[in-house]
mmCIF file of C-alpha atoms in Angstrom:
data_model
loop_
_atom_site.group_PDB
_atom_site.id
_atom_site.type_symbol
_atom_site.label_atom_id
_atom_site.label_comp_id
_atom_site.label_asym_id
_atom_site.label_seq_id
_atom_site.Cartn_x
_atom_site.Cartn_y
_atom_site.Cartn_z
ATOM 1 C CA UNK A 17 39.556 106.211 54.955
ATOM 2 C CA UNK A 18 37.670 105.028 58.068
ATOM 3 C CA UNK A 19 39.211 105.640 61.449
ATOM 4 C CA UNK A 20 40.625 102.609 63.224
ATOM 5 C CA UNK A 21 40.973 101.488 66.835
ATOM 6 C CA UNK A 22 42.673 98.681 68.737
ATOM 7 C CA UNK A 23 40.768 99.392 71.955
ATOM 8 C CA UNK A 24 40.346 96.584 74.492
ATOM 9 C CA UNK A 25 38.056 98.362 76.975
ATOM 10 C CA UNK A 26 34.882 96.714 78.312
ATOM 11 C CA UNK A 27 31.522 98.387 77.618
ATOM 12 C CA UNK A 28 28.055 97.980 79.114
ATOM 13 C CA UNK A 29 25.484 95.529 77.758
ATOM 14 C CA UNK A 30 22.309 96.943 79.358
ATOM 15 C CA UNK A 31 19.390 96.556 76.894
ATOM 16 C CA UNK A 32 18.485 99.799 75.152
ATOM 17 C CA UNK A 33 21.059 101.965 76.938
ATOM 18 C CA UNK A 34 23.155 104.471 74.968
ATOM 19 C CA UNK A 35 26.015 105.140 77.373
ATOM 20 C CA UNK A 36 29.243 105.855 75.474
ATOM 21 C CA UNK A 37 31.926 105.276 78.106
ATOM 22 C CA UNK A 38 33.428 101.948 79.250
ATOM 23 C CA UNK A 39 32.349 99.833 82.230
ATOM 24 C CA UNK A 40 35.562 98.474 83.730
ATOM 25 C CA UNK A 41 38.067 99.113 86.513
ATOM 26 C CA UNK A 42 39.845 102.008 84.733
ATOM 27 C CA UNK A 43 36.466 103.697 84.321
ATOM 28 C CA UNK A 44 35.605 103.098 87.980
ATOM 29 C CA UNK A 45 38.926 104.661 88.970
ATOM 30 C CA UNK A 46 38.218 107.618 86.661
ATOM 31 C CA UNK A 47 34.803 108.180 88.225
ATOM 32 C CA UNK A 48 36.301 108.125 91.713
ATOM 33 C CA UNK A 49 38.968 110.693 90.667
ATOM 34 C CA UNK A 50 36.328 112.833 88.972
ATOM 35 C CA UNK A 51 34.246 112.841 92.147
ATOM 36 C CA UNK A 52 37.215 114.069 94.184
ATOM 37 C CA UNK A 53 37.866 116.899 91.705
ATOM 38 C CA UNK A 54 34.223 118.001 91.725
ATOM 39 C CA UNK A 55 33.928 117.714 95.483
ATOM 40 C CA UNK A 56 36.955 119.990 95.922
ATOM 41 C CA UNK A 57 35.673 122.463 93.322
ATOM 42 C CA UNK A 58 32.371 122.685 95.203
ATOM 43 C CA UNK A 59 33.962 123.413 98.582
ATOM 44 C CA UNK A 60 33.667 119.781 99.764
ATOM 45 C CA UNK A 61 29.899 120.265 99.899
ATOM 46 C CA UNK A 62 27.964 117.256 98.584
ATOM 47 C CA UNK A 63 24.399 118.567 98.893
ATOM 48 C CA UNK A 64 23.409 121.951 97.442
ATOM 49 C CA UNK A 65 19.668 121.354 97.592
ATOM 50 C CA UNK A 66 18.025 122.781 100.775
ATOM 51 C CA UNK A 67 16.937 119.387 102.083
ATOM 52 C CA UNK A 68 16.994 118.230 105.710
ATOM 53 C CA UNK A 69 17.953 114.560 105.995
ATOM 54 C CA UNK A 70 16.928 112.885 109.246
ATOM 55 C CA UNK A 71 16.599 109.242 110.323
ATOM 56 C CA UNK A 72 13.954 107.725 108.079
ATOM 57 C CA UNK A 73 14.795 109.970 105.116
ATOM 58 C CA UNK A 74 15.791 108.295 101.847
ATOM 59 C CA UNK A 75 18.307 109.388 99.183
ATOM 60 C CA UNK A 76 18.679 108.035 95.645
ATOM 61 C CA UNK A 77 21.827 108.407 93.560
ATOM 62 C CA UNK A 78 20.575 107.876 89.989
ATOM 63 C CA UNK A 79 23.223 106.693 87.510
ATOM 64 C CA UNK A 80 25.499 106.186 90.500
ATOM 65 C CA UNK A 81 28.453 104.742 88.572
ATOM 66 C CA UNK A 82 31.158 103.886 91.085
ATOM 67 C CA UNK A 83 28.975 105.128 93.952
ATOM 68 C CA UNK A 84 31.620 107.668 95.022
ATOM 69 C CA UNK A 85 29.136 110.467 95.816
ATOM 70 C CA UNK A 86 26.856 108.121 97.728
ATOM 71 C CA UNK A 87 29.649 106.567 99.798
ATOM 72 C CA UNK A 88 30.904 110.034 100.733
ATOM 73 C CA UNK A 89 27.390 111.006 101.754
ATOM 74 C CA UNK A 90 27.102 107.882 103.919
ATOM 75 C CA UNK A 91 29.822 109.311 106.161
ATOM 76 C CA UNK A 92 27.960 112.607 106.614
ATOM 77 C CA UNK A 93 24.277 111.790 107.175
ATOM 78 C CA UNK A 94 22.692 110.547 110.426
ATOM 79 C CA UNK A 95 22.234 106.851 111.060
ATOM 80 C CA UNK A 96 18.874 105.734 109.752
ATOM 81 C CA UNK A 97 19.022 107.663 106.454
ATOM 82 C CA UNK A 98 18.396 105.157 103.647
ATOM 83 C CA UNK A 99 20.904 105.432 100.782
ATOM 84 C CA UNK A 100 20.305 103.773 97.407
ATOM 85 C CA UNK A 101 22.186 103.892 94.135
ATOM 86 C CA UNK A 102 21.066 102.674 90.710
ATOM 87 C CA UNK A 103 23.015 102.288 87.472
ATOM 88 C CA UNK A 104 22.841 100.290 84.257
ATOM 89 C CA UNK A 105 26.259 98.740 84.991
ATOM 90 C CA UNK A 106 26.825 96.781 88.188
ATOM 91 C CA UNK A 107 30.499 96.236 87.297
ATOM 92 C CA UNK A 108 31.120 99.832 88.350
ATOM 93 C CA UNK A 109 29.616 99.368 91.824
ATOM 94 C CA UNK A 110 31.949 99.568 94.837
ATOM 95 C CA UNK A 111 32.319 96.795 97.424
ATOM 96 C CA UNK A 112 29.316 96.266 99.693
ATOM 97 C CA UNK A 113 28.730 99.034 102.219
ATOM 98 C CA UNK A 114 26.570 98.452 105.320
ATOM 99 C CA UNK A 115 24.474 101.617 104.853
ATOM 100 C CA UNK A 116 24.139 101.668 101.056
ATOM 101 C CA UNK A 117 22.123 99.505 98.639
ATOM 102 C CA UNK A 118 22.893 99.320 94.920
ATOM 103 C CA UNK A 119 20.467 98.308 92.164
ATOM 104 C CA UNK A 120 20.806 97.686 88.441
ATOM 105 C CA UNK A 121 18.457 99.707 86.263
ATOM 106 C CA UNK A 122 17.952 102.824 84.155
ATOM 107 C CA UNK A 123 17.015 106.337 85.235
ATOM 108 C CA UNK A 124 14.393 106.291 82.470
ATOM 109 C CA UNK A 125 12.493 103.434 84.161
ATOM 110 C CA UNK A 126 13.000 103.436 87.916
ATOM 111 C CA UNK A 127 11.263 100.734 90.002
ATOM 112 C CA UNK A 128 7.524 101.369 90.216
ATOM 113 C CA UNK A 129 7.526 100.761 93.977
ATOM 114 C CA UNK A 130 9.830 103.759 94.509
ATOM 115 C CA UNK A 131 7.098 106.337 93.810
ATOM 116 C CA UNK A 132 7.116 109.164 96.398
ATOM 117 C CA UNK A 133 9.981 107.567 98.352
ATOM 118 C CA UNK A 134 12.990 109.906 98.372
ATOM 119 C CA UNK A 135 13.621 113.271 100.023
ATOM 120 C CA UNK A 136 16.626 113.800 97.714
ATOM 121 C CA UNK A 137 17.581 112.430 94.303
ATOM 122 C CA UNK A 138 21.066 113.049 92.921
ATOM 123 C CA UNK A 139 22.105 112.563 89.287
ATOM 124 C CA UNK A 140 25.480 113.409 87.774
ATOM 125 C CA UNK A 141 26.900 113.547 84.232
ATOM 126 C CA UNK A 142 24.551 111.794 81.830
ATOM 127 C CA UNK A 143 25.344 113.901 78.760
ATOM 128 C CA UNK A 144 26.955 110.803 77.235
ATOM 129 C CA UNK A 145 24.341 108.469 78.689
ATOM 130 C CA UNK A 146 20.932 109.782 77.615
ATOM 131 C CA UNK A 147 19.627 110.603 74.168
ATOM 132 C CA UNK A 148 17.715 113.819 73.546
ATOM 133 C CA UNK A 149 14.458 111.860 73.659
ATOM 134 C CA UNK A 150 15.330 110.226 76.996
ATOM 135 C CA UNK A 151 16.039 113.374 79.048
ATOM 136 C CA UNK A 152 12.353 114.314 79.546
ATOM 137 C CA UNK A 153 11.539 110.734 80.589
ATOM 138 C CA UNK A 154 14.437 110.696 83.062
ATOM 139 C CA UNK A 155 13.298 113.901 84.762
ATOM 140 C CA UNK A 156 9.705 112.680 84.993
ATOM 141 C CA UNK A 157 11.012 109.510 86.663
ATOM 142 C CA UNK A 158 13.126 111.478 89.127
ATOM 143 C CA UNK A 159 10.100 113.587 90.019
ATOM 144 C CA UNK A 160 7.903 110.504 90.410
ATOM 145 C CA UNK A 161 10.170 108.888 92.997
ATOM 146 C CA UNK A 162 10.520 112.078 95.076
ATOM 147 C CA UNK A 163 8.189 112.778 97.964
ATOM 148 C CA UNK A 164 6.078 115.931 97.498
ATOM 149 C CA UNK A 165 8.368 118.820 98.341
ATOM 150 C CA UNK A 166 11.473 116.670 97.796
ATOM 151 C CA UNK A 167 14.546 117.932 95.970
ATOM 152 C CA UNK A 168 16.561 116.770 92.954
ATOM 153 C CA UNK A 169 20.205 117.727 92.439
ATOM 154 C CA UNK A 170 21.323 117.454 88.802
ATOM 155 C CA UNK A 171 25.005 117.891 87.931
ATOM 156 C CA UNK A 172 26.307 118.343 84.388
ATOM 157 C CA UNK A 173 29.389 119.496 82.551
ATOM 158 C CA UNK A 174 29.318 122.927 80.875
ATOM 159 C CA UNK A 175 28.011 126.351 81.673
ATOM 160 C CA UNK A 176 25.733 127.250 78.827
ATOM 161 C CA UNK A 177 27.199 125.672 75.691
ATOM 162 C CA UNK A 178 30.889 125.483 76.637
ATOM 163 C CA UNK A 179 32.390 122.510 78.474
ATOM 164 C CA UNK A 180 36.112 123.345 78.293
ATOM 165 C CA UNK A 181 37.652 126.749 77.676
ATOM 166 C CA UNK A 182 41.291 127.207 76.718
ATOM 167 C CA UNK A 183 42.503 127.672 73.135
ATOM 168 C CA UNK A 184 41.967 126.507 69.523
ATOM 169 C CA UNK A 185 43.045 122.901 70.091
ATOM 170 C CA UNK A 186 40.567 122.538 72.942
ATOM 171 C CA UNK A 187 37.852 124.043 70.745
ATOM 172 C CA UNK A 188 38.707 121.474 68.055
ATOM 173 C CA UNK A 189 38.492 118.599 70.525
ATOM 174 C CA UNK A 190 35.198 119.942 71.868
ATOM 175 C CA UNK A 191 33.818 120.077 68.318
ATOM 176 C CA UNK A 192 34.805 116.440 67.823
ATOM 177 C CA UNK A 193 32.993 115.444 71.002
ATOM 178 C CA UNK A 194 29.951 117.498 70.016
ATOM 179 C CA UNK A 195 29.758 115.629 66.713
ATOM 180 C CA UNK A 196 30.131 112.301 68.518
ATOM 181 C CA UNK A 197 27.168 113.232 70.718
ATOM 182 C CA UNK A 198 25.061 114.299 67.768
ATOM 183 C CA UNK A 199 25.851 111.080 65.888
ATOM 184 C CA UNK A 200 24.483 109.051 68.788
ATOM 185 C CA UNK A 201 21.369 111.152 69.344
ATOM 186 C CA UNK A 202 22.742 112.837 72.478
ATOM 187 C CA UNK A 203 22.695 116.517 73.462
ATOM 188 C CA UNK A 204 26.039 118.263 73.832
ATOM 189 C CA UNK A 205 24.963 121.543 75.452
ATOM 190 C CA UNK A 206 22.979 119.671 78.095
ATOM 191 C CA UNK A 207 23.393 122.250 80.862
ATOM 192 C CA UNK A 208 21.920 124.931 78.604
ATOM 193 C CA UNK A 209 18.805 122.830 77.959
ATOM 194 C CA UNK A 210 18.278 121.282 81.398
ATOM 195 C CA UNK A 211 16.314 124.259 82.840
ATOM 196 C CA UNK A 212 13.647 123.829 80.155
ATOM 197 C CA UNK A 213 13.544 120.059 80.662
ATOM 198 C CA UNK A 214 13.114 120.551 84.409
ATOM 199 C CA UNK A 215 10.365 123.129 83.977
ATOM 200 C CA UNK A 216 8.541 120.906 81.471
ATOM 201 C CA UNK A 217 8.707 118.028 83.976
ATOM 202 C CA UNK A 218 6.948 120.227 86.543
ATOM 203 C CA UNK A 219 9.852 121.009 88.878
ATOM 204 C CA UNK A 220 9.956 124.376 90.646
ATOM 205 C CA UNK A 221 12.469 126.530 92.544
ATOM 206 C CA UNK A 222 15.318 125.956 90.085
ATOM 207 C CA UNK A 223 18.678 127.038 91.550
ATOM 208 C CA UNK A 224 22.150 126.805 89.991
ATOM 209 C CA UNK A 225 25.731 126.626 91.271
ATOM 210 C CA UNK A 226 28.267 127.184 88.464
ATOM 211 C CA UNK A 227 31.998 126.577 88.734
ATOM 212 C CA UNK A 228 34.891 127.034 86.310
ATOM 213 C CA UNK A 229 37.374 124.410 87.505
ATOM 214 C CA UNK A 230 41.014 125.340 86.716
ATOM 215 C CA UNK A 231 42.578 123.077 84.113
ATOM 216 C CA UNK A 232 46.325 122.585 83.643
ATOM 217 C CA UNK A 233 49.737 122.909 85.277
ATOM 218 C CA UNK A 234 49.473 126.701 85.533
ATOM 219 C CA UNK A 235 46.819 126.216 88.292
ATOM 220 C CA UNK A 236 48.920 124.009 90.577
ATOM 221 C CA UNK A 237 47.631 120.803 92.124
ATOM 222 C CA UNK A 238 43.953 121.540 91.487
ATOM 223 C CA UNK A 239 44.662 122.218 87.823
ATOM 224 C CA UNK A 240 46.799 119.082 87.480
ATOM 225 C CA UNK A 241 44.192 116.872 89.157
ATOM 226 C CA UNK A 242 41.463 118.232 86.901
ATOM 227 C CA UNK A 243 43.702 117.885 83.836
ATOM 228 C CA UNK A 244 44.567 114.274 84.642
ATOM 229 C CA UNK A 245 40.939 113.334 85.215
ATOM 230 C CA UNK A 246 39.877 114.878 81.930
ATOM 231 C CA UNK A 247 42.703 113.111 80.086
ATOM 232 C CA UNK A 248 41.419 109.739 81.276
ATOM 233 C CA UNK A 249 37.903 110.744 80.200
ATOM 234 C CA UNK A 250 39.082 111.634 76.700
ATOM 235 C CA UNK A 251 41.070 108.416 76.453
ATOM 236 C CA UNK A 252 37.865 106.559 77.281
ATOM 237 C CA UNK A 253 35.999 108.097 74.323
ATOM 238 C CA UNK A 254 38.762 107.224 71.852
ATOM 239 C CA UNK A 255 37.058 104.102 70.519
ATOM 240 C CA UNK A 256 33.597 105.703 70.081
ATOM 241 C CA UNK A 257 35.244 108.613 68.223
ATOM 242 C CA UNK A 258 37.216 106.321 65.942
ATOM 243 C CA UNK A 259 34.257 104.009 65.365
ATOM 244 C CA UNK A 260 32.360 107.117 64.282
ATOM 245 C CA UNK A 261 35.000 107.904 61.658
ATOM 246 C CA UNK A 262 36.880 110.627 63.558
ATOM 247 C CA UNK A 263 34.336 113.365 62.678
ATOM 248 C CA UNK A 264 36.769 115.217 60.414
ATOM 249 C CA UNK A 265 39.426 115.618 63.117
ATOM 250 C CA UNK A 266 41.317 112.301 63.316
ATOM 251 C CA UNK A 267 41.696 109.198 61.158
ATOM 252 C CA UNK A 268 43.728 106.872 63.357
ATOM 253 C CA UNK A 269 44.364 106.131 66.993
ATOM 254 C CA UNK A 270 47.769 107.776 66.646
ATOM 255 C CA UNK A 271 46.193 111.000 65.407
ATOM 256 C CA UNK A 272 43.745 110.949 68.317
ATOM 257 C CA UNK A 273 46.591 110.496 70.805
ATOM 258 C CA UNK A 274 48.573 113.326 69.211
ATOM 259 C CA UNK A 275 45.611 115.715 69.302
ATOM 260 C CA UNK A 276 45.004 114.857 72.949
ATOM 261 C CA UNK A 277 48.670 115.481 73.812
ATOM 262 C CA UNK A 278 48.532 118.871 72.066
ATOM 263 C CA UNK A 279 45.408 119.807 74.011
ATOM 264 C CA UNK A 280 47.033 118.888 77.316
ATOM 265 C CA UNK A 281 50.021 121.083 76.434
ATOM 266 C CA UNK A 282 47.590 123.907 75.642
ATOM 267 C CA UNK A 283 45.914 123.540 79.049
ATOM 268 C CA UNK A 284 49.245 123.533 80.880
ATOM 269 C CA UNK A 285 50.457 126.674 79.149
ATOM 270 C CA UNK A 286 47.231 128.716 78.982
ATOM 271 C CA UNK A 287 46.264 130.478 82.234
ATOM 272 C CA UNK A 288 42.498 130.608 82.597
ATOM 273 C CA UNK A 289 41.897 127.194 81.031
ATOM 274 C CA UNK A 290 38.933 125.608 82.775
ATOM 275 C CA UNK A 291 36.313 122.884 82.841
ATOM 276 C CA UNK A 292 32.844 124.353 83.304
ATOM 277 C CA UNK A 293 30.347 122.609 85.558
ATOM 278 C CA UNK A 294 26.805 123.333 86.779
ATOM 279 C CA UNK A 295 24.734 121.937 89.652
ATOM 280 C CA UNK A 296 20.965 122.391 89.413
ATOM 281 C CA UNK A 297 18.742 122.086 92.498
ATOM 282 C CA UNK A 298 15.001 121.745 91.887
ATOM 283 C CA UNK A 299 11.936 120.892 93.963
ATOM 284 C CA UNK A 300 8.931 118.662 93.381
ATOM 285 C CA UNK A 301 5.805 120.701 94.189
ATOM 286 C CA UNK A 302 4.110 119.922 97.482
ATOM 287 C CA UNK A 303 0.738 119.594 95.804
ATOM 288 C CA UNK A 304 1.750 116.685 93.599
ATOM 289 C CA UNK A 305 1.143 113.078 94.626
ATOM 290 C CA UNK A 306 3.690 111.417 92.307
#
């Protein structure tokens, strides 16, 4: 029996894009919450690449979503630093900000006039946005728009092959999400494969910052904030999972909701539960022109 859904969320309509998650106010709110969780987990430090931003420097936030990272950065960099964000879905953009420009477009085909423009490019969480075939193109585009010697900061869920670590229910949910990714041509263990993609694109000086972010009531406020953000994320993939037939784990929306509730209970009651996350910092060689 096929899985069913009564979802009323709004999804993107950008030609050729494969992004799974919605493009509406609840998703914008989720992205803002997710940014706060990640910022806290990474010691409130937004830039891990060793780049020096001065007046006249330019920064690109690729797949900017709600623009949360970029707006935070606007409060920290000197006046005169140019800040741009690009995403396939303008409905996620924040209100106009005097020091930030937002553009509609894909990371796989950035504007041609941006070649060798940015000292820093930031990209976060495109595991559910890019197919396996698109990742190499995206990294070549990021390298093209960097100045020689510029840095890219790539942020993705998981450390190696594991995104969430807790107990058997979490492992079951992770398997369901892995199968959803595979069904859509995406890569699930993205963080494990990114180093090879970056090297193939010609980046050098690859550095990593890995965090296991506490997940659940046992970890106090940080664990509850991370739990709540992940719950909203999983609720957002409900329709894609059900439209895909449930992947052997659920058959109805009610079964999905019940499995999610059981996973949340597992997080709350299992010390050590965590969401894994990795930040990669890489450099465009000085000798390259594009």
